XYZ file of C-alpha atoms in Angstrom:
783
model
C 119.966 113.293 179.103
C 117.954 110.082 179.560
C 117.465 111.187 183.160
C 116.218 114.565 181.932
C 113.534 112.977 179.755
C 112.482 110.729 182.636
C 111.945 113.591 185.117
C 110.140 115.572 182.395
C 107.703 112.599 182.115
C 108.591 112.018 178.472
C 107.200 108.473 178.671
C 103.720 109.860 179.318
C 104.003 112.112 176.268
C 105.084 109.128 174.171
C 102.147 107.160 175.571
C 99.753 109.905 174.439
C 101.355 109.828 170.995
C 101.167 106.033 170.800
C 97.436 106.166 171.544
C 96.954 108.330 168.439
C 98.829 105.906 166.152
C 96.782 103.176 164.459
C 99.197 100.313 163.865
C 101.428 98.252 166.193
C 104.430 99.392 164.147
C 103.525 103.067 164.478
C 102.867 102.626 168.197
C 106.278 100.979 168.648
C 107.950 103.948 166.925
C 106.028 106.353 169.173
C 107.026 104.528 172.349
C 110.694 104.639 171.326
C 110.697 108.225 170.038
C 113.584 110.459 171.159
C 114.338 114.094 170.318
C 117.068 114.866 167.815
C 119.749 117.437 168.547
C 120.838 117.861 164.920
C 119.545 120.993 163.182
C 119.056 119.261 159.815
C 117.304 116.232 161.290
C 114.929 118.417 163.324
C 114.118 120.489 160.230
C 113.386 117.309 158.241
C 111.113 115.927 160.982
C 109.137 119.157 161.235
C 108.849 119.419 157.442
C 107.345 115.915 157.378
C 104.888 116.858 160.132
C 103.954 119.990 158.209
C 103.174 117.840 155.156
C 101.054 115.503 157.292
C 99.142 118.491 158.680
C 98.225 119.525 155.112
C 97.055 115.981 154.394
C 95.088 115.997 157.669
C 93.035 118.951 156.397
C 91.443 116.582 153.866
C 91.740 113.071 155.308
C 94.637 110.968 156.544
C 94.872 107.469 155.046
C 94.178 104.785 157.650
C 96.959 102.405 158.708
C 95.086 100.078 161.082
C 95.794 97.103 158.819
C 99.589 97.427 159.156
C 100.895 94.542 161.305
C 104.299 93.760 162.810
C 105.157 90.800 160.572
C 108.544 91.986 159.289
C 110.550 89.241 161.006
C 108.189 86.534 159.727
C 108.538 87.908 156.197
C 112.295 87.585 156.696
C 111.832 83.914 157.661
C 109.883 83.350 154.461
C 112.902 84.682 152.559
C 114.911 81.864 154.150
C 112.459 79.217 152.952
C 110.035 79.004 155.880
C 106.384 78.213 155.122
C 104.113 80.752 156.837
C 100.730 79.955 158.326
C 97.573 81.269 156.733
C 96.927 83.762 159.549
C 100.411 85.247 159.042
C 100.066 85.409 155.260
C 96.674 87.112 155.710
C 98.284 89.786 157.887
C 101.098 90.208 155.368
C 98.506 90.750 152.636
C 96.547 93.241 154.744
C 99.755 95.100 155.600
C 100.784 95.329 151.936
C 97.339 96.601 150.917
C 97.273 99.116 153.772
C 100.675 100.549 152.820
C 99.681 100.605 149.150
C 96.536 102.624 149.939
C 98.601 105.099 151.966
C 101.127 105.354 149.094
C 98.388 106.131 146.579
C 96.710 108.639 148.911
C 99.962 110.578 149.365
C 100.904 110.494 145.678
C 97.368 111.474 144.686
C 97.171 114.468 147.044
C 96.901 117.729 145.136
C 98.767 119.914 147.641
C 102.488 120.526 148.127
C 103.809 117.760 150.424
C 107.351 117.157 149.129
C 108.695 115.130 152.083
C 105.800 112.672 152.282
C 105.643 112.441 148.499
C 109.361 111.604 148.266
C 108.950 108.817 150.842
C 105.820 107.477 149.129
C 107.739 107.251 145.854
C 110.241 104.957 147.609
C 107.529 102.409 148.486
C 107.657 99.523 145.979
C 104.363 98.892 144.206
C 103.370 95.598 145.817
C 99.621 96.089 145.680
C 99.273 93.135 143.315
C 100.743 90.747 145.921
C 98.550 92.184 148.664
C 95.492 91.696 146.457
C 96.527 88.114 145.716
C 96.908 87.301 149.413
C 93.594 88.988 150.214
C 91.893 86.794 147.604
C 93.308 83.658 149.251
C 92.499 84.367 152.927
C 89.755 85.901 155.026
C 90.552 88.334 157.839
C 91.095 85.466 160.301
C 93.571 83.718 158.011
C 91.246 80.950 156.834
C 92.047 79.971 153.242
C 89.243 80.775 150.807
C 87.962 78.531 148.004
C 89.190 81.172 145.528
C 92.794 80.305 146.406
C 92.818 77.584 143.708
C 90.391 75.537 141.550
C 91.734 72.284 143.056
C 90.962 73.532 146.570
C 87.476 74.585 145.514
C 86.860 71.128 143.964
C 88.106 69.311 147.087
C 85.821 71.366 149.290
C 82.908 70.700 146.968
C 83.568 66.967 147.378
C 83.711 67.380 151.136
C 80.386 69.156 151.113
C 78.705 66.431 149.080
C 80.154 63.684 151.285
C 78.893 65.428 154.393
C 75.437 65.748 152.876
C 75.328 61.986 152.142
C 76.610 61.081 155.593
C 74.116 63.366 157.330
C 71.237 61.978 155.232
C 72.214 58.401 156.074
C 72.758 59.159 159.753
C 69.378 60.868 159.851
C 67.800 57.568 158.815
C 69.214 55.893 161.938
C 68.195 58.675 164.358
C 64.603 58.895 163.119
C 63.952 55.331 161.888
C 63.368 51.954 163.599
C 66.852 51.987 165.126
C 65.992 55.067 167.165
C 65.234 52.873 170.231
C 68.776 51.427 170.155
C 70.371 54.857 170.618
C 71.173 56.496 173.922
C 70.916 59.936 172.215
C 69.923 61.328 168.804
C 72.893 63.659 168.685
C 75.425 62.660 166.028
C 79.043 63.016 167.108
C 82.542 62.277 165.813
C 85.294 59.947 166.923
C 88.705 59.933 165.208
C 87.241 62.097 162.456
C 84.436 59.603 161.707
C 80.725 60.241 162.166
C 79.281 57.798 164.763
C 76.020 56.947 166.549
C 75.776 56.675 170.372
C 74.370 53.093 170.676
C 73.286 51.505 173.965
C 75.795 48.799 174.788
C 73.082 46.121 175.102
C 72.024 46.805 171.484
C 75.501 46.985 169.936
C 74.881 43.888 167.871
C 71.752 45.336 166.307
C 73.590 48.205 164.547
C 76.128 46.907 162.053
C 79.271 48.988 161.748
C 82.680 49.814 163.180
C 83.053 50.573 166.903
C 85.328 53.593 167.333
C 84.934 54.326 171.062
C 82.858 53.771 174.195
C 81.735 55.978 177.049
C 83.570 56.039 180.377
C 80.661 54.180 182.003
C 80.616 51.536 179.288
C 76.880 52.028 178.776
C 77.328 53.589 175.333
C 79.399 52.533 172.361
C 80.090 54.826 169.377
C 79.477 52.985 166.122
C 80.065 54.177 162.571
C 77.186 52.522 160.651
C 78.246 50.187 157.872
C 76.208 52.183 155.370
C 78.173 55.340 156.243
C 81.665 53.821 156.116
C 82.144 54.268 152.345
C 80.944 57.883 152.454
C 83.227 58.439 155.425
C 86.154 57.036 153.471
C 85.370 59.374 150.580
C 85.170 62.253 153.030
C 88.587 61.429 154.483
C 90.035 61.256 150.994
C 88.553 64.661 150.042
C 89.849 66.149 153.281
C 93.305 64.765 152.516
C 93.178 66.383 149.072
C 92.119 69.672 150.692
C 94.941 69.490 153.205
C 97.532 68.749 150.537
C 96.331 71.624 148.377
C 96.355 74.044 151.316
C 99.913 72.965 152.099
C 100.941 73.522 148.485
C 99.319 76.983 148.355
C 100.916 78.037 151.636
C 104.317 77.007 150.347
C 103.798 78.807 147.041
C 102.553 82.039 148.641
C 105.285 81.942 151.289
C 107.813 81.643 148.459
C 106.395 84.720 146.750
C 106.442 86.669 150.006
C 110.021 85.574 150.645
C 111.058 86.512 147.122
C 109.786 90.080 147.669
C 110.627 90.297 151.382
C 112.956 93.296 150.996
C 110.349 95.334 149.123
C 107.618 94.334 151.575
C 109.699 95.304 154.623
C 110.710 98.618 153.041
C 107.061 99.466 152.464
C 106.149 98.462 156.007
C 108.946 100.602 157.485
C 107.857 103.677 155.505
C 104.210 102.938 156.352
C 105.097 102.800 160.056
C 106.788 106.195 159.690
C 103.619 107.531 158.078
C 101.561 106.194 160.980
C 103.884 107.909 163.477
C 103.710 111.324 161.827
C 99.947 110.983 161.272
C 99.649 110.214 165.007
C 101.645 113.378 165.760
C 99.163 115.437 163.750
C 96.135 113.765 165.346
C 97.542 114.429 168.826
C 98.497 117.989 167.870
C 95.005 118.635 166.566
C 93.457 117.223 169.768
C 95.668 119.602 171.781
C 95.001 122.607 169.498
C 98.725 122.535 168.826
C 101.015 124.186 166.320
C 104.176 123.229 164.459
C 107.110 125.238 165.768
C 108.947 127.595 163.466
C 112.685 126.965 163.322
C 114.774 130.110 163.775
C 118.464 130.931 164.035
C 120.169 130.778 167.404
C 119.377 128.619 170.416
C 116.276 129.040 172.531
C 112.507 128.876 172.680
C 109.723 131.440 172.349
C 106.214 130.339 173.300
C 102.892 132.144 173.097
C 99.891 130.728 174.979
C 101.590 127.390 175.646
C 99.976 124.672 177.806
C 101.646 121.745 179.543
C 100.882 118.760 177.256
C 99.906 116.454 180.128
C 97.539 118.818 181.938
C 93.830 119.210 181.283
C 93.668 122.081 178.761
C 90.455 123.300 180.401
C 92.266 124.153 183.643
C 95.865 124.703 182.469
C 96.911 128.366 182.585
C 98.642 129.365 179.314
C 102.352 130.182 179.473
C 104.007 132.844 177.311
C 107.756 133.392 177.531
C 110.988 133.729 175.598
C 114.256 132.145 176.704
C 117.507 132.348 174.804
C 117.373 133.299 171.102
C 119.703 136.171 171.871
C 117.864 136.983 175.106
C 118.676 136.059 178.713
C 118.082 132.859 180.628
C 115.375 132.839 183.326
C 115.376 132.510 187.130
C 111.847 131.980 188.542
C 110.953 132.810 192.140
C 107.721 132.636 194.052
C 105.762 130.522 196.569
C 105.513 126.756 196.582
C 102.708 125.214 194.475
C 102.745 128.406 192.416
C 103.533 126.696 189.115
C 107.320 127.123 188.876
C 107.976 123.429 188.275
C 105.148 123.184 185.736
C 106.603 126.146 183.813
C 110.068 124.527 183.766
C 108.668 121.164 182.651
C 106.595 122.854 179.939
C 109.713 124.435 178.448
C 111.593 121.127 178.602
C 108.764 119.119 177.048
C 108.177 121.699 174.307
C 111.859 121.468 173.344
C 111.781 117.647 173.363
C 108.485 117.465 171.429
C 109.530 119.979 168.782
C 112.909 118.324 168.269
C 111.095 114.989 167.863
C 108.932 116.461 165.096
C 105.794 116.752 167.228
C 103.366 119.656 167.373
C 103.269 121.598 170.652
C 100.083 122.765 172.420
C 100.538 126.502 171.952
C 99.188 129.408 169.959
C 102.609 130.003 168.430
C 106.152 128.757 169.043
C 109.633 129.423 167.683
C 112.625 127.166 168.307
C 116.367 127.465 167.944
C 117.487 123.820 168.193
C 119.125 122.837 171.504
C 122.208 120.613 171.419
C 121.222 118.822 174.669
C 118.512 118.760 177.329
C 119.596 118.456 180.992
C 117.111 118.540 183.860
C 117.293 118.284 187.648
C 113.713 118.313 188.895
C 111.944 116.787 191.899
C 113.116 114.746 194.862
C 116.292 112.846 193.928
C 116.573 111.022 197.303
C 117.583 107.340 196.968
C 117.632 104.910 199.900
C 119.158 102.168 197.746
C 122.156 104.340 196.854
C 122.349 106.061 200.277
C 121.797 109.456 198.661
C 120.108 112.390 200.398
C 117.957 114.823 198.409
C 120.877 117.254 198.163
C 123.338 114.533 197.142
C 120.949 113.267 194.470
C 120.592 116.751 192.977
C 124.332 117.404 193.020
C 125.070 114.065 191.330
C 122.776 114.942 188.414
C 124.110 118.492 188.150
C 127.721 117.264 188.182
C 126.893 114.858 185.331
C 125.389 117.753 183.338
C 128.423 119.988 183.934
C 130.869 117.308 182.824
C 128.969 116.535 179.617
C 127.745 120.058 178.809
C 127.798 121.272 175.203
C 127.320 124.823 174.003
C 123.667 125.397 173.119
C 122.288 122.976 175.734
C 119.021 123.547 177.602
C 119.541 123.227 181.383
C 116.499 123.028 183.687
C 117.086 123.338 187.463
C 114.213 123.166 189.939
C 115.056 124.654 193.373
C 118.736 125.162 192.597
C 120.930 124.678 195.699
C 118.067 123.366 197.855
C 118.419 120.652 200.483
C 121.382 122.081 202.407
C 122.404 125.126 204.491
C 120.619 128.151 202.904
C 123.721 130.357 202.770
C 125.891 127.622 201.300
C 123.072 126.494 198.999
C 122.551 130.023 197.632
C 126.279 130.482 197.027
C 126.546 127.087 195.332
C 123.451 127.771 193.182
C 124.915 131.088 191.987
C 128.204 129.398 191.090
C 126.399 126.613 189.237
C 124.290 129.085 187.262
C 127.460 130.964 186.299
C 129.136 127.724 185.212
C 126.251 126.667 182.993
C 125.875 130.136 181.467
C 129.618 130.432 180.848
C 129.446 127.049 179.107
C 126.988 128.445 176.560
C 123.849 126.839 177.987
C 120.350 128.309 178.057
C 119.143 127.973 181.653
C 115.711 128.002 183.286
C 115.908 127.632 187.069
C 113.726 128.216 190.102
C 114.676 129.200 193.658
C 113.449 130.527 196.992
C 116.772 132.149 197.860
C 116.577 135.923 198.113
C 120.301 136.193 197.334
C 119.711 134.629 193.930
C 117.092 137.238 193.111
C 119.743 139.930 193.567
C 122.243 137.766 191.694
C 119.901 137.514 188.677
C 119.080 141.232 188.692
C 122.804 142.059 188.328
C 123.625 139.287 185.820
C 123.912 140.105 182.113
C 122.690 136.643 181.028
C 119.860 136.195 183.562
C 116.493 137.791 184.109
C 114.183 137.464 187.111
C 110.683 136.094 186.671
C 107.935 134.936 188.998
C 104.645 133.112 189.195
C 101.785 135.437 190.110
C 100.267 135.195 193.612
C 96.862 136.694 194.470
C 97.330 138.549 197.753
C 93.565 138.813 198.326
C 92.801 135.118 198.053
C 96.328 134.096 199.121
C 96.318 131.594 196.273
C 98.562 131.215 193.201
C 97.159 132.162 189.774
C 99.859 130.166 187.890
C 100.488 133.083 185.562
C 104.093 133.654 184.469
C 105.409 137.203 185.095
C 108.702 137.945 183.314
C 111.027 140.650 184.608
C 109.847 140.651 188.224
C 111.227 138.574 191.142
C 108.585 136.879 193.263
C 108.123 136.664 196.984
C 107.559 133.358 198.780
C 104.754 134.922 200.891
C 105.584 132.393 203.619
C 104.097 134.466 206.453
C 100.824 135.157 204.649
C 100.391 131.524 203.631
C 101.188 130.368 207.193
C 98.530 132.698 208.581
C 96.002 131.434 206.063
C 96.538 127.849 207.198
C 96.019 128.665 210.891
C 99.441 129.495 212.335
C 98.808 131.822 215.325
C 99.318 135.522 214.664
C 101.844 135.942 217.500
C 104.001 133.194 216.005
C 103.997 134.945 212.635
C 104.836 138.293 214.254
C 107.740 136.701 216.117
C 109.001 135.312 212.805
C 108.710 138.700 211.134
C 110.823 140.259 213.910
C 113.511 137.739 213.049
C 113.859 139.511 209.714
C 116.275 142.441 209.528
C 114.937 145.811 208.456
C 116.814 145.468 205.195
C 115.237 142.085 204.499
C 111.777 143.465 205.255
C 112.426 146.408 202.918
C 113.517 144.042 200.134
C 110.422 141.866 200.654
C 108.203 144.961 200.581
C 109.927 146.196 197.424
C 109.386 142.849 195.693
C 105.733 142.868 196.710
C 105.341 146.383 195.280
C 107.031 145.242 192.063
C 104.603 142.337 191.827
C 101.653 144.709 192.230
C 103.088 147.083 189.614
C 103.658 144.180 187.237
C 100.101 142.993 187.774
C 98.702 146.460 187.023
C 100.923 146.777 183.949
C 99.798 143.400 182.638
C 96.170 144.312 183.231
C 96.674 147.552 181.301
C 98.453 145.647 178.532
C 95.641 143.115 178.413
C 93.064 145.890 178.053
C 95.213 147.534 175.365
C 95.466 144.222 173.512
C 91.694 143.779 173.695
C 91.204 147.322 172.407
C 93.685 146.713 169.597
C 91.893 143.497 168.697
C 88.550 145.301 168.626
C 90.056 148.069 166.491
C 91.482 145.516 164.087
C 88.089 143.854 163.868
C 86.432 147.210 163.120
C 89.052 147.930 160.430
C 88.496 144.522 158.846
C 84.732 145.086 158.891
C 85.189 148.537 157.327
C 87.417 147.088 154.609
C 84.824 144.411 153.964
C 82.050 147.013 153.672
C 84.193 149.116 151.312
C 84.858 146.077 149.153
C 81.142 145.266 149.082
C 80.342 148.856 148.087
C 83.020 148.778 145.381
C 81.648 145.506 144.062
C 78.139 146.960 144.026
C 79.442 150.044 142.207
C 81.118 147.860 139.608
C 77.917 145.867 139.091
C 75.871 149.060 138.664
C 78.502 150.433 136.285
C 78.424 147.244 134.227
C 74.639 147.351 133.973
C 74.718 151.033 133.075
C 77.415 150.429 130.476
C 75.314 147.671 128.951
C 72.314 149.980 128.795
C 74.454 152.682 127.190
C 75.716 150.251 124.557
C 72.117 149.440 123.653
C 71.218 153.137 123.395
C 74.251 153.838 121.242
C 73.298 150.941 118.997
C 69.893 152.550 118.488
C 71.593 155.889 117.760
C 73.816 154.202 115.199
C 70.756 152.712 113.504
C 69.248 156.201 113.346
C 72.492 157.486 111.826
C 72.431 154.656 109.252
C 68.901 155.667 108.305
C 70.070 159.252 107.807
C 72.920 158.032 105.571
C 70.465 156.018 103.510
C 68.236 159.046 102.871
C 71.320 160.988 101.778
C 72.250 158.281 99.305
C 68.756 158.160 97.842
C 68.227 161.897 97.499
C 71.863 162.952 96.790
C 71.062 166.668 97.139
C 72.838 169.384 99.109
C 69.644 170.111 101.027
C 69.383 166.490 102.179
C 73.049 166.540 103.188
C 72.533 169.699 105.277
C 69.439 168.208 106.914
C 71.339 164.996 107.607
C 74.191 166.980 109.123
C 71.773 168.675 111.524
C 70.224 165.348 112.472
C 73.652 163.787 113.077
C 74.612 166.790 115.184
C 71.488 166.259 117.338
C 72.223 162.539 117.617
C 75.837 163.338 118.545
C 74.703 165.740 121.269
C 72.235 163.209 122.679
C 74.892 160.494 122.673
C 77.314 162.769 124.486
C 74.797 163.515 127.201
C 74.053 159.804 127.660
C 77.745 158.957 127.761
C 78.482 161.552 130.436
C 75.491 160.488 132.562
C 75.913 156.720 132.393
C 79.472 155.755 131.504
C 82.464 157.057 133.465
C 85.131 158.929 131.552
C 87.128 156.431 129.508
C 90.834 156.247 130.162
C 92.556 156.648 126.824
C 96.083 155.412 126.192
C 98.091 158.134 124.439
C 98.861 156.899 120.909
C 101.300 159.727 120.254
C 99.203 160.928 117.276
C 97.921 164.505 117.317
C 94.366 165.246 116.196
C 94.755 167.100 112.910
C 93.456 167.084 109.382
C 93.613 163.644 107.740
C 93.940 161.628 110.978
C 91.644 158.615 111.343
C 89.778 158.859 114.668
C 87.152 157.095 116.769
C 84.201 159.034 118.170
C 83.826 157.568 121.679
C 80.217 158.440 122.427
C 79.006 157.129 119.039
C 81.521 154.262 118.759
C 82.050 155.279 115.100
C 85.195 155.935 113.077
C 85.909 158.744 110.627
C 88.568 161.070 109.272
C 89.331 164.584 110.572
C 88.348 167.077 107.844
C 89.886 170.233 109.393
C 92.256 171.018 112.227
C 90.535 171.420 115.652
C 89.196 174.852 116.628
C 87.820 176.058 119.971
C 87.495 172.511 121.400
C 85.636 171.232 118.312
C 86.746 169.176 115.347
C 85.079 168.352 112.012
C 84.994 164.594 111.270
C 83.862 162.967 108.030
C 81.952 159.749 108.778
C 81.341 158.263 105.388
C 79.627 161.054 103.455
C 78.520 162.955 106.541
C 80.382 165.930 107.951
C 80.051 166.075 111.768
C 81.065 168.663 114.379
C 82.402 166.662 117.356
C 83.631 167.645 120.837
C 87.419 167.257 120.779
C 87.267 165.276 124.078
C 85.200 162.586 122.365
C 87.816 161.994 119.653
C 90.512 159.288 119.945
C 93.262 159.302 117.253
C 93.722 155.903 115.579
C 95.965 156.359 112.520
C 98.043 159.202 111.121
C 97.236 160.242 107.521
C 99.169 158.494 104.745
C 101.277 160.893 102.624
C 99.659 161.316 99.179
C 100.292 163.576 96.198
C 97.367 165.964 96.143
C 96.189 167.714 92.987
C 94.927 171.239 93.244
C 91.213 171.481 92.701
C 88.875 174.357 92.615
C 86.074 172.146 93.794
C 84.290 173.051 96.974
C 83.265 170.834 99.889
C 80.109 170.188 97.942
C 82.165 168.592 95.169
C 84.027 166.436 97.741
C 80.752 165.296 99.202
C 79.493 164.315 95.770
C 82.698 162.371 95.121
C 82.315 160.437 98.379
C 78.668 159.689 97.598
C 79.609 158.507 94.138
C 82.335 156.264 95.645
C 79.840 154.793 98.099
C 77.603 153.689 95.258
C 80.385 151.591 93.695
C 80.379 148.921 96.428
C 80.572 145.255 95.341
C 77.268 143.369 95.592
C 78.933 140.016 96.400
C 81.033 138.795 99.345
C 83.006 135.517 99.385
C 83.705 134.194 102.910
C 84.660 130.628 102.003
C 87.798 129.253 103.705
C 87.727 132.071 106.305
C 87.821 131.357 110.019
C 84.558 131.876 111.882
C 85.665 135.160 113.530
C 87.080 136.575 110.284
C 83.938 135.652 108.349
C 81.732 137.259 111.006
C 83.733 140.515 110.927
C 83.845 140.719 107.116
C 80.134 139.973 106.736
C 79.209 142.612 109.317
C 81.330 145.269 107.520
C 79.977 144.223 104.100
C 76.368 144.632 105.217
C 77.099 148.073 106.720
C 78.769 149.227 103.516
C 75.916 147.860 101.432
C 73.350 149.716 103.548
C 75.327 152.976 103.363
C 75.683 152.557 99.572
C 71.964 151.989 99.188
C 72.320 148.514 97.639
C 69.001 146.645 97.582
C 70.310 143.095 97.085
C 73.582 141.292 97.903
C 74.959 137.764 97.463
C 77.074 136.031 100.116
C 79.115 133.000 99.015
C 79.723 130.786 102.067
C 80.161 127.361 100.482
C 78.502 124.101 101.487
C 81.127 122.297 103.602
C 79.999 121.525 107.146
C 77.410 124.312 107.103
C 79.090 126.434 109.811
C 79.561 129.544 107.643
C 76.111 129.050 106.113
C 74.536 129.012 109.600
C 76.588 132.082 110.614
C 75.370 133.966 107.515
C 71.710 133.107 108.072
C 71.897 133.953 111.803
C 73.405 137.391 111.111
C 70.903 138.150 108.331
C 68.018 137.049 110.550
C 69.105 139.425 113.351
C 69.880 142.439 111.109
C 67.154 145.103 111.164
C 67.897 146.324 107.608
C 67.484 142.869 105.988
C 64.021 142.382 104.463
C 64.461 138.725 103.493
C 67.038 136.152 102.417
C 67.076 132.797 100.618
C 69.383 130.290 99.012
C 70.743 131.281 95.618
C 69.486 129.672 92.441
C 71.179 126.461 91.337
C 73.105 128.304 88.613
C 74.160 131.022 91.111
C 75.627 128.714 93.770
C 72.607 126.889 95.204
C 73.157 125.899 98.871
C 76.660 127.351 98.736
C 75.388 130.968 98.519
C 72.647 133.141 100.032
C 70.873 136.128 98.454
C 69.702 138.886 100.842
C 67.381 141.823 100.117
C 67.901 145.102 102.013
C 65.442 147.853 102.869
């Protein structure tokens, strides 16, 4: 199977993947990636890639700062002291993994596989931060590593300043003429002056070196020696402190080496899968869907190593309950590319990678075998045929059920008759062994073999007979012709030579070739018709979607208009209710039968107007059946007036009499919604008429309480009770009421004043007198 991946150019695919990984560890995983042949492992890999694709839609965490320092961390665990540059890379790696961990755990979407792995990463961000504080990106230790180090470096700086100031006096003062150059240099870590040898006695100090010519001696001036000694001492302190810090930090890294390496391993896995998604996105790829069975179905697939701008998409289905495929057709027609595409798609999908296709379904293969290309070997004294047979024999001996077998030019390289017979036998052997096979051939006998085989289907690569050039389109179900004579004529072979070759064909062979050519033409016409049908279907679908969108827009517009109309109707009904309240008030003041009759007529007119408005503006309300029949004594709601009352008499001729307070109203039965059935009461016989009943109701209305206590009520309850109290007071004709709301936080007091201020029947209101409640009560005067 290693041979199969080599001839499929798997290394190039891994190279592409490695280029899309960011860290050396991720790149190493990419370069060593191999497909899995275990169903569960493949499912897990693809699930992880699917999670990474979701993360990619927002932003993938970067892993460029993840370095391959695992072995060095292991050495630290054994007591080794690591260099600053290594510790800096360890710190950067820890911080990089920690950022990736937090990004995955903080993602809002459903990424269970990545999340589970991120939860396994030990929280070592504190150590990464500590190392980052001690080193710069190049591994140089920073002053912040320790106060002692900072103090030593401060001393060094001051010593250097003194030395430079003193040296400057020699290079610009009277001794300038004794120097061969004004450039200050160092010898053995000491700052020295380049003095001309003939003047060496004129500059007091220590000679540290001389030039190769002997014309210059390098003298450390006596005045600088003490500062130089102090500098060396400060540098020694710095060196000792750096050594101590390196040992301490290396110890901490070694102590947590297992946690660090675990995080780095998981981080490398993240980098690999993120690289898969980046590559898949660059190739406009998709994650394959795992299905039952063994096989591959591809729609609009492109070879992953070809330029997508020129690659012709491949759509096919092999296995998955369907037959294997035998491809025929001319050379350079794309047969080998099609076979390699299938092999690479299987290997990529079973490695967890996305495949460059519009859609793909995979039933996991148990193996991948391939015999493709020229297998000739001079070193092993193998001919092309021998090389092919050696590979095929190895596949047959190690074959497992469910394997993918790819054979390019099966049986080629030997006598055509023997090669065709051998190829047919090999195909039978692989198919009988439970393999899914994709093979190519030029042998006409194999075309007939495939057409009669239950597990094989013919296919071809399309050839344009007008241009005599391949189109590289895959045509399932139709055997292809090699078109050898036509291609030979195109490239300049004399016509008489081609005619002589054609005469070498038997009539039967010419008939078969003609039949295949006719099948190719028919297939081409059928595909063209199918393509046009698909385009038409796509256009139709687009029109349907546009129509649905327009309908939804119209429905939304209708709902908006209905809502506005309903709002307008509510306002009109509110005005009607105010008019009705005014009628009730006149009745209460006058208390005569004539005023009641006049009020009844007015209410009837208002009712009629409300009904007309309701029918014009508001659609018919859907009423849930309460199971209560409209009859005498039932409490009902009048829909168009949004008022409640009690049915006075049983309905007659589509009308019903409803008592609303003291008013008797004739209402359309359709506008009445039953609310409550009448409560059983013991009724005394009375000779009183409806006039007497009206008087009784009016008398009852005048007995309303003039005070309402809403203390300790919730806001909504207080609002409802106050609204009902004011309505009852208006109907009863009360001219002044008192509302007790308490002091407290002032919420109920504000509610009371707001409602009184908005109410059209309230003339004025003010706080009650001190002896009547003061700020805890409000007195309101009604019209």
